[in-house]
Amino acid sequence: MKPVESSKQTILIVEDEPQLANLLRDYLEKSEYRTRIIHNGLQAVSAVRDFAPDLVLLDLMLPGKDGVSVCREVREFSKVPIIMATARVEEIDRLLGLEIGADDYICKPYSPREVVARVKAVLRRSTDHPSDAPTGLVLDESRFLAEWKGKNMDLTAVEFKLLKILARDPGRIYSRSQLMDRIYDDHRIVSDRTIDSHIKKLRKKIFSVVEDEELIHSVYGVGYKFELKPPGEGEGSQTVAIHP
Ligand code: CA
């Protein structure tokens, strides 16, 4: 889901103690972050997909699914910074050994101020090193995985192929029949409308992760093309990386 408000960063709080979760929310919102709260481990992974948070505060002990499993599952599709909270300092060594991919660990009981400081530090670290993070579109054919700045678009195979054809040659205009030729072995079974409806769904999915620009443009009466915002506009140039 696309955040509707300003440029505030969103923190997803996964914490089963409601009072603690609310306290964290209050402190984070005072520091100009937007927050979402999930109390159950079972909903945590889909919440990361739906809210596309800028950072996840993840408690280790959760009902439904523990923090380690949540962290592992999130890492399968997202590089979002994760701060994991544990009740025992000895746990941290064990968690580090598991290499689950969390960015930082914090020990309970903590002060909300300390949590806010860690959140700021981790976010700073992740934005200070833009070279570590994808700066645009990444397409991985082996897994049909399409990511924008690390956020998975969740495409179907056909949507992935369409995006790949268009993105391989930014600015080039493809007609509907050219797209059909490249996607279907026998395109007598599909019509122009099929392409239009796939493009429509694809754009909707792109819209859910790409905040402020259109990647696929319709060219009236002709077809479609892929284009990124030209360098110089916004926060720097964006790239396309296609892996076979
Ligand atoms: Ca807990």
PDB file of C-alpha atoms and ligand atoms in Angstrom:
ATOM      1  CA  MET A   1       0.000   0.000   0.000  1.00  0.00           C
ATOM      2  CA  LYS A   2       1.320   3.410  -0.858  1.00  0.00           C
ATOM      3  CA  PRO A   3       1.696   5.720   2.122  1.00  0.00           C
ATOM      4  CA  VAL A   4      -0.691   8.582   1.573  1.00  0.00           C
ATOM      5  CA  GLU A   5       0.918  11.214   3.754  1.00  0.00           C
ATOM      6  CA  SER A   6       4.121  13.232   3.604  1.00  0.00           C
ATOM      7  CA  SER A   7       7.663  12.008   3.479  1.00  0.00           C
ATOM      8  CA  LYS A   8       7.631  10.699   7.055  1.00  0.00           C
ATOM      9  CA  GLN A   9       9.356   7.378   7.495  1.00  0.00           C
ATOM     10  CA  THR A  10       7.240   4.479   8.664  1.00  0.00           C
ATOM     11  CA  ILE A  11       8.273   2.235  11.538  1.00  0.00           C
ATOM     12  CA  LEU A  12       6.519  -1.098  11.928  1.00  0.00           C
ATOM     13  CA  ILE A  13       6.360  -2.078  15.595  1.00  0.00           C
ATOM     14  CA  VAL A  14       5.933  -5.820  16.133  1.00  0.00           C
ATOM     15  CA  GLU A  15       5.358  -6.166  19.864  1.00  0.00           C
ATOM     16  CA  ASP A  16       2.841  -8.307  21.720  1.00  0.00           C
ATOM     17  CA  GLU A  17       2.700  -6.180  24.879  1.00  0.00           C
ATOM     18  CA  PRO A  18       0.151  -3.503  23.944  1.00  0.00           C
ATOM     19  CA  GLN A  19       1.348  -1.011  26.564  1.00  0.00           C
ATOM     20  CA  LEU A  20       4.932  -1.234  25.429  1.00  0.00           C
ATOM     21  CA  ALA A  21       3.888  -1.022  21.782  1.00  0.00           C
ATOM     22  CA  ASN A  22       1.858   2.120  22.504  1.00  0.00           C
ATOM     23  CA  LEU A  23       4.720   3.691  24.427  1.00  0.00           C
ATOM     24  CA  LEU A  24       7.093   3.085  21.515  1.00  0.00           C
ATOM     25  CA  ARG A  25       4.511   4.486  19.135  1.00  0.00           C
ATOM     26  CA  ASP A  26       4.184   7.684  21.198  1.00  0.00           C
ATOM     27  CA  TYR A  27       7.932   8.263  21.348  1.00  0.00           C
ATOM     28  CA  LEU A  28       8.472   7.488  17.683  1.00  0.00           C
ATOM     29  CA  GLU A  29       5.611   9.725  16.575  1.00  0.00           C
ATOM     30  CA  LYS A  30       7.028  12.533  18.718  1.00  0.00           C
ATOM     31  CA  SER A  31      10.205  12.088  16.708  1.00  0.00           C
ATOM     32  CA  GLU A  32       8.244  12.565  13.473  1.00  0.00           C
ATOM     33  CA  TYR A  33       7.977   8.937  12.436  1.00  0.00           C
ATOM     34  CA  ARG A  34       4.783   7.314  11.283  1.00  0.00           C
ATOM     35  CA  THR A  35       4.062   3.989  12.989  1.00  0.00           C
ATOM     36  CA  ARG A  36       2.105   0.799  12.574  1.00  0.00           C
ATOM     37  CA  ILE A  37       1.638  -1.750  15.330  1.00  0.00           C
ATOM     38  CA  ILE A  38       1.293  -5.507  14.978  1.00  0.00           C
ATOM     39  CA  HIS A  39       0.828  -7.639  18.112  1.00  0.00           C
ATOM     40  CA  ASN A  40       1.139 -11.066  16.549  1.00  0.00           C
ATOM     41  CA  GLY A  41       4.044 -12.819  14.844  1.00  0.00           C
ATOM     42  CA  LEU A  42       1.706 -14.420  12.319  1.00  0.00           C
ATOM     43  CA  GLN A  43       0.737 -11.071  10.818  1.00  0.00           C
ATOM     44  CA  ALA A  44       4.223  -9.583  10.856  1.00  0.00           C
ATOM     45  CA  VAL A  45       5.476 -10.772   7.461  1.00  0.00           C
ATOM     46  CA  SER A  46       2.387  -9.688   5.548  1.00  0.00           C
ATOM     47  CA  ALA A  47       2.458  -6.372   7.425  1.00  0.00           C
ATOM     48  CA  VAL A  48       5.977  -5.763   6.076  1.00  0.00           C
ATOM     49  CA  ARG A  49       4.668  -6.447   2.566  1.00  0.00           C
ATOM     50  CA  ASP A  50       1.571  -4.289   2.988  1.00  0.00           C
ATOM     51  CA  PHE A  51       3.026  -1.279   4.784  1.00  0.00           C
ATOM     52  CA  ALA A  52       6.486  -1.358   3.183  1.00  0.00           C
ATOM     53  CA  PRO A  53       7.951   0.200   6.346  1.00  0.00           C
ATOM     54  CA  ASP A  54      11.300   1.993   6.412  1.00  0.00           C
ATOM     55  CA  LEU A  55      12.296   0.043   9.517  1.00  0.00           C
ATOM     56  CA  VAL A  56      10.929  -2.836  11.587  1.00  0.00           C
ATOM     57  CA  LEU A  57      11.161  -3.040  15.364  1.00  0.00           C
ATOM     58  CA  LEU A  58      10.785  -6.740  15.953  1.00  0.00           C
ATOM     59  CA  ASP A  59      10.304  -8.426  19.309  1.00  0.00           C
ATOM     60  CA  LEU A  60      11.857 -11.883  19.623  1.00  0.00           C
ATOM     61  CA  MET A  61       9.172 -13.579  21.701  1.00  0.00           C
ATOM     62  CA  LEU A  62       5.853 -13.269  19.929  1.00  0.00           C
ATOM     63  CA  PRO A  63       2.671 -15.286  19.822  1.00  0.00           C
ATOM     64  CA  GLY A  64       2.086 -17.171  16.600  1.00  0.00           C
ATOM     65  CA  LYS A  65       5.546 -16.882  15.103  1.00  0.00           C
ATOM     66  CA  ASP A  66       8.808 -15.923  16.800  1.00  0.00           C
ATOM     67  CA  GLY A  67      10.984 -12.997  15.748  1.00  0.00           C
ATOM     68  CA  VAL A  68      13.705 -15.208  14.270  1.00  0.00           C
ATOM     69  CA  SER A  69      11.284 -16.837  11.812  1.00  0.00           C
ATOM     70  CA  VAL A  70       9.714 -13.480  10.984  1.00  0.00           C
ATOM     71  CA  CYS A  71      13.138 -11.972  10.309  1.00  0.00           C
ATOM     72  CA  ARG A  72      14.176 -14.867   8.071  1.00  0.00           C
ATOM     73  CA  GLU A  73      10.961 -14.711   6.060  1.00  0.00           C
ATOM     74  CA  VAL A  74      11.199 -10.959   5.613  1.00  0.00           C
ATOM     75  CA  ARG A  75      14.783 -11.314   4.376  1.00  0.00           C
ATOM     76  CA  GLU A  76      13.538 -13.529   1.551  1.00  0.00           C
ATOM     77  CA  PHE A  77      11.968 -10.510  -0.116  1.00  0.00           C
ATOM     78  CA  SER A  78      13.123  -7.334   1.630  1.00  0.00           C
ATOM     79  CA  LYS A  79      16.232  -5.572   2.879  1.00  0.00           C
ATOM     80  CA  VAL A  80      14.260  -3.309   5.220  1.00  0.00           C
ATOM     81  CA  PRO A  81      16.331  -2.497   8.345  1.00  0.00           C
ATOM     82  CA  ILE A  82      15.279  -4.666  11.294  1.00  0.00           C
ATOM     83  CA  ILE A  83      16.022  -3.989  14.953  1.00  0.00           C
ATOM     84  CA  MET A  84      15.365  -7.028  17.079  1.00  0.00           C
ATOM     85  CA  ALA A  85      14.437  -6.762  20.745  1.00  0.00           C
ATOM     86  CA  THR A  86      15.246  -9.553  23.166  1.00  0.00           C
ATOM     87  CA  ALA A  87      14.613 -10.020  26.855  1.00  0.00           C
ATOM     88  CA  ARG A  88      18.054 -11.403  27.648  1.00  0.00           C
ATOM     89  CA  VAL A  89      21.439 -10.037  26.737  1.00  0.00           C
ATOM     90  CA  GLU A  90      22.798 -13.607  26.297  1.00  0.00           C
ATOM     91  CA  GLU A  91      20.239 -14.083  23.541  1.00  0.00           C
ATOM     92  CA  ILE A  92      22.000 -11.529  21.386  1.00  0.00           C
ATOM     93  CA  ASP A  93      25.103 -13.711  20.957  1.00  0.00           C
ATOM     94  CA  ARG A  94      22.990 -16.647  19.935  1.00  0.00           C
ATOM     95  CA  LEU A  95      21.032 -14.523  17.460  1.00  0.00           C
ATOM     96  CA  LEU A  96      24.215 -13.101  15.956  1.00  0.00           C
ATOM     97  CA  GLY A  97      25.403 -16.679  15.464  1.00  0.00           C
ATOM     98  CA  LEU A  98      22.219 -17.558  13.598  1.00  0.00           C
ATOM     99  CA  GLU A  99      22.905 -14.845  11.021  1.00  0.00           C
ATOM    100  CA  ILE A 100      19.255 -14.079  10.569  1.00  0.00           C
ATOM    101  CA  GLY A 101      19.956 -10.727   8.974  1.00  0.00           C
ATOM    102  CA  ALA A 102      18.796  -8.250  11.618  1.00  0.00           C
ATOM    103  CA  ASP A 103      20.589  -4.894  11.521  1.00  0.00           C
ATOM    104  CA  ASP A 104      20.747  -4.270  15.246  1.00  0.00           C
ATOM    105  CA  TYR A 105      19.767  -5.837  18.552  1.00  0.00           C
ATOM    106  CA  ILE A 106      18.408  -4.177  21.619  1.00  0.00           C
ATOM    107  CA  CYS A 107      17.949  -5.654  25.046  1.00  0.00           C
ATOM    108  CA  LYS A 108      14.801  -5.386  27.144  1.00  0.00           C
ATOM    109  CA  PRO A 109      13.992  -3.636  29.351  1.00  0.00           C
ATOM    110  CA  TYR A 110      14.908  -0.610  27.258  1.00  0.00           C
ATOM    111  CA  SER A 111      13.966   3.010  27.513  1.00  0.00           C
ATOM    112  CA  PRO A 112      11.859   4.295  24.620  1.00  0.00           C
ATOM    113  CA  ARG A 113      14.449   7.056  24.165  1.00  0.00           C
ATOM    114  CA  GLU A 114      17.115   4.440  23.590  1.00  0.00           C
ATOM    115  CA  VAL A 115      14.914   2.746  20.996  1.00  0.00           C
ATOM    116  CA  VAL A 116      14.359   6.028  19.163  1.00  0.00           C
ATOM    117  CA  ALA A 117      18.123   6.661  19.165  1.00  0.00           C
ATOM    118  CA  ARG A 118      18.761   3.196  17.709  1.00  0.00           C
ATOM    119  CA  VAL A 119      16.080   3.683  15.076  1.00  0.00           C
ATOM    120  CA  LYS A 120      17.693   6.950  13.997  1.00  0.00           C
ATOM    121  CA  ALA A 121      21.154   5.390  13.921  1.00  0.00           C
ATOM    122  CA  VAL A 122      20.071   2.386  11.871  1.00  0.00           C
ATOM    123  CA  LEU A 123      18.122   4.540   9.408  1.00  0.00           C
ATOM    124  CA  ARG A 124      21.086   6.893   9.061  1.00  0.00           C
ATOM    125  CA  ARG A 125      23.372   3.954   8.402  1.00  0.00           C
ATOM    126  CA  SER A 126      21.099   2.551   5.753  1.00  0.00           C
ATOM    127  CA  THR A 127      20.750   5.861   3.941  1.00  0.00           C
ATOM    128  CA  ASP A 128      24.432   6.829   4.331  1.00  0.00           C
ATOM    129  CA  HIS A 129      25.486   3.927   2.174  1.00  0.00           C
ATOM    130  CA  PRO A 130      23.267   4.133  -0.856  1.00  0.00           C
ATOM    131  CA  SER A 131      25.682   1.905  -2.766  1.00  0.00           C
ATOM    132  CA  ASP A 132      24.667  -0.980  -0.495  1.00  0.00           C
ATOM    133  CA  ALA A 133      21.047  -0.571  -1.466  1.00  0.00           C
ATOM    134  CA  PRO A 134      19.561  -0.873  -4.928  1.00  0.00           C
ATOM    135  CA  THR A 135      18.886   2.598  -6.292  1.00  0.00           C
ATOM    136  CA  GLY A 136      16.156   1.589  -8.647  1.00  0.00           C
ATOM    137  CA  LEU A 137      14.726  -1.428 -10.347  1.00  0.00           C
ATOM    138  CA  VAL A 138      16.213  -4.903  -9.929  1.00  0.00           C
ATOM    139  CA  LEU A 139      14.845  -7.773 -12.000  1.00  0.00           C
ATOM    140  CA  ASP A 140      15.894 -11.328 -11.208  1.00  0.00           C
ATOM    141  CA  GLU A 141      14.645 -13.697 -13.850  1.00  0.00           C
ATOM    142  CA  SER A 142      15.602 -16.888 -12.022  1.00  0.00           C
ATOM    143  CA  ARG A 143      13.052 -16.069  -9.334  1.00  0.00           C
ATOM    144  CA  PHE A 144      10.719 -13.778 -11.309  1.00  0.00           C
ATOM    145  CA  LEU A 145      11.575 -11.246  -8.637  1.00  0.00           C
ATOM    146  CA  ALA A 146      11.096  -7.544  -9.323  1.00  0.00           C
ATOM    147  CA  GLU A 147      12.260  -5.095  -6.689  1.00  0.00           C
ATOM    148  CA  TRP A 148      12.208  -1.332  -6.470  1.00  0.00           C
ATOM    149  CA  LYS A 149      14.818  -0.074  -3.984  1.00  0.00           C
ATOM    150  CA  GLY A 150      14.620  -3.397  -2.216  1.00  0.00           C
ATOM    151  CA  LYS A 151      10.838  -3.587  -2.134  1.00  0.00           C
ATOM    152  CA  ASN A 152       9.276  -6.590  -3.819  1.00  0.00           C
ATOM    153  CA  MET A 153       6.576  -5.868  -6.388  1.00  0.00           C
ATOM    154  CA  ASP A 154       5.100  -9.366  -6.164  1.00  0.00           C
ATOM    155  CA  LEU A 155       4.589  -9.830  -9.895  1.00  0.00           C
ATOM    156  CA  THR A 156       3.116 -12.768 -11.759  1.00  0.00           C
ATOM    157  CA  ALA A 157       5.265 -14.406 -14.443  1.00  0.00           C
ATOM    158  CA  VAL A 158       3.505 -12.504 -17.248  1.00  0.00           C
ATOM    159  CA  GLU A 159       3.781  -9.167 -15.444  1.00  0.00           C
ATOM    160  CA  PHE A 160       7.453  -9.846 -14.776  1.00  0.00           C
ATOM    161  CA  LYS A 161       8.106 -10.618 -18.459  1.00  0.00           C
ATOM    162  CA  LEU A 162       6.300  -7.470 -19.565  1.00  0.00           C
ATOM    163  CA  LEU A 163       8.293  -5.312 -17.200  1.00  0.00           C
ATOM    164  CA  LYS A 164      11.543  -6.947 -18.245  1.00  0.00           C
ATOM    165  CA  ILE A 165      10.902  -6.419 -21.960  1.00  0.00           C
ATOM    166  CA  LEU A 166      10.068  -2.763 -21.415  1.00  0.00           C
ATOM    167  CA  ALA A 167      12.824  -2.055 -18.858  1.00  0.00           C
ATOM    168  CA  ARG A 168      15.577  -3.609 -20.967  1.00  0.00           C
ATOM    169  CA  ASP A 169      15.307  -0.739 -23.379  1.00  0.00           C
ATOM    170  CA  PRO A 170      14.160   2.414 -21.584  1.00  0.00           C
ATOM    171  CA  GLY A 171      12.437   4.911 -23.847  1.00  0.00           C
ATOM    172  CA  ARG A 172      11.743   2.372 -26.611  1.00  0.00           C
ATOM    173  CA  ILE A 173       8.073   2.182 -27.529  1.00  0.00           C
ATOM    174  CA  TYR A 174       6.531  -1.254 -27.944  1.00  0.00           C
ATOM    175  CA  SER A 175       3.210  -1.864 -29.630  1.00  0.00           C
ATOM    176  CA  ARG A 176       0.760  -4.268 -28.041  1.00  0.00           C
ATOM    177  CA  SER A 177       1.390  -6.881 -30.702  1.00  0.00           C
ATOM    178  CA  GLN A 178       5.156  -6.638 -30.225  1.00  0.00           C
ATOM    179  CA  LEU A 179       4.649  -7.254 -26.527  1.00  0.00           C
ATOM    180  CA  MET A 180       2.314 -10.176 -27.239  1.00  0.00           C
ATOM    181  CA  ASP A 181       4.849 -11.704 -29.646  1.00  0.00           C
ATOM    182  CA  ARG A 182       7.508 -11.595 -26.987  1.00  0.00           C
ATOM    183  CA  ILE A 183       5.372 -13.031 -24.241  1.00  0.00           C
ATOM    184  CA  TYR A 184       3.200 -15.706 -25.805  1.00  0.00           C
ATOM    185  CA  ASP A 185       4.324 -18.493 -28.089  1.00  0.00           C
ATOM    186  CA  ASP A 186       0.951 -18.470 -29.787  1.00  0.00           C
ATOM    187  CA  HIS A 187      -0.585 -15.044 -29.629  1.00  0.00           C
ATOM    188  CA  ARG A 188      -3.730 -15.979 -31.532  1.00  0.00           C
ATOM    189  CA  ILE A 189      -5.099 -16.923 -28.109  1.00  0.00           C
ATOM    190  CA  VAL A 190      -4.794 -13.407 -26.713  1.00  0.00           C
ATOM    191  CA  SER A 191      -6.014  -9.978 -27.728  1.00  0.00           C
ATOM    192  CA  ASP A 192      -4.765  -6.415 -27.318  1.00  0.00           C
ATOM    193  CA  ARG A 193      -7.049  -6.184 -24.348  1.00  0.00           C
ATOM    194  CA  THR A 194      -5.107  -8.941 -22.603  1.00  0.00           C
ATOM    195  CA  ILE A 195      -1.925  -6.884 -22.784  1.00  0.00           C
ATOM    196  CA  ASP A 196      -3.773  -3.805 -21.580  1.00  0.00           C
ATOM    197  CA  SER A 197      -5.166  -5.640 -18.618  1.00  0.00           C
ATOM    198  CA  HIS A 198      -1.759  -7.096 -17.670  1.00  0.00           C
ATOM    199  CA  ILE A 199      -0.201  -3.637 -17.984  1.00  0.00           C
ATOM    200  CA  LYS A 200      -2.934  -2.208 -15.828  1.00  0.00           C
ATOM    201  CA  LYS A 201      -2.285  -4.735 -13.066  1.00  0.00           C
ATOM    202  CA  LEU A 202       1.463  -4.298 -13.424  1.00  0.00           C
ATOM    203  CA  ARG A 203       1.179  -0.524 -13.044  1.00  0.00           C
ATOM    204  CA  LYS A 204      -0.947  -0.960  -9.963  1.00  0.00           C
ATOM    205  CA  LYS A 205       1.702  -3.163  -8.373  1.00  0.00           C
ATOM    206  CA  ILE A 206       4.457  -0.742  -9.365  1.00  0.00           C
ATOM    207  CA  PHE A 207       2.433   2.095  -7.896  1.00  0.00           C
ATOM    208  CA  SER A 208       2.288   0.251  -4.570  1.00  0.00           C
ATOM    209  CA  VAL A 209       6.086   0.344  -4.143  1.00  0.00           C
ATOM    210  CA  VAL A 210       7.335   3.208  -6.316  1.00  0.00           C
ATOM    211  CA  GLU A 211       6.379   6.304  -4.449  1.00  0.00           C
ATOM    212  CA  ASP A 212       6.581   9.216  -6.786  1.00  0.00           C
ATOM    213  CA  GLU A 213       7.004   8.210 -10.365  1.00  0.00           C
ATOM    214  CA  GLU A 214       5.445   6.288 -13.195  1.00  0.00           C
ATOM    215  CA  LEU A 215       7.731   3.628 -14.699  1.00  0.00           C
ATOM    216  CA  ILE A 216       5.467   2.480 -17.516  1.00  0.00           C
ATOM    217  CA  HIS A 217       4.019   5.121 -19.782  1.00  0.00           C
ATOM    218  CA  SER A 218       1.312   4.655 -22.372  1.00  0.00           C
ATOM    219  CA  VAL A 219       1.985   6.200 -25.716  1.00  0.00           C
ATOM    220  CA  TYR A 220      -1.368   7.156 -27.127  1.00  0.00           C
ATOM    221  CA  GLY A 221      -2.418   5.079 -30.101  1.00  0.00           C
ATOM    222  CA  VAL A 222       0.863   3.158 -30.163  1.00  0.00           C
ATOM    223  CA  GLY A 223       1.663   1.174 -27.058  1.00  0.00           C
ATOM    224  CA  TYR A 224       3.886   1.397 -24.028  1.00  0.00           C
ATOM    225  CA  LYS A 225       7.358   2.383 -22.941  1.00  0.00           C
ATOM    226  CA  PHE A 226       9.448   2.234 -19.793  1.00  0.00           C
ATOM    227  CA  GLU A 227      11.103   5.375 -18.500  1.00  0.00           C
ATOM    228  CA  LEU A 228      12.777   6.474 -15.298  1.00  0.00           C
ATOM    229  CA  LYS A 229      12.841  10.003 -14.015  1.00  0.00           C
ATOM    230  CA  PRO A 230      15.816  11.753 -15.675  1.00  0.00           C
ATOM    231  CA  PRO A 231      18.877  12.259 -13.454  1.00  0.00           C
ATOM    232  CA  GLY A 232      18.901  15.596 -11.682  1.00  0.00           C
ATOM    233  CA  GLU A 233      15.271  15.407 -10.669  1.00  0.00           C
ATOM    234  CA  GLY A 234      14.682  14.271  -7.140  1.00  0.00           C
ATOM    235  CA  GLU A 235      17.293  12.566  -5.022  1.00  0.00           C
ATOM    236  CA  GLY A 236      19.670  11.263  -7.678  1.00  0.00           C
ATOM    237  CA  SER A 237      19.669   8.995 -10.629  1.00  0.00           C
ATOM    238  CA  GLN A 238      18.038   5.597 -10.623  1.00  0.00           C
ATOM    239  CA  THR A 239      19.199   2.427 -12.209  1.00  0.00           C
ATOM    240  CA  VAL A 240      17.913  -0.726 -13.788  1.00  0.00           C
ATOM    241  CA  ALA A 241      19.683  -4.018 -13.115  1.00  0.00           C
ATOM    242  CA  ILE A 242      18.554  -7.181 -14.881  1.00  0.00           C
ATOM    243  CA  HIS A 243      19.907 -10.536 -13.740  1.00  0.00           C
ATOM    244  CA  PRO A 244      19.412 -13.577 -15.919  1.00  0.00           C
TER     245      PRO A 244
HETATM  246 CA    CA B   1       7.152 -10.419  23.532  1.00  0.00          CA
END
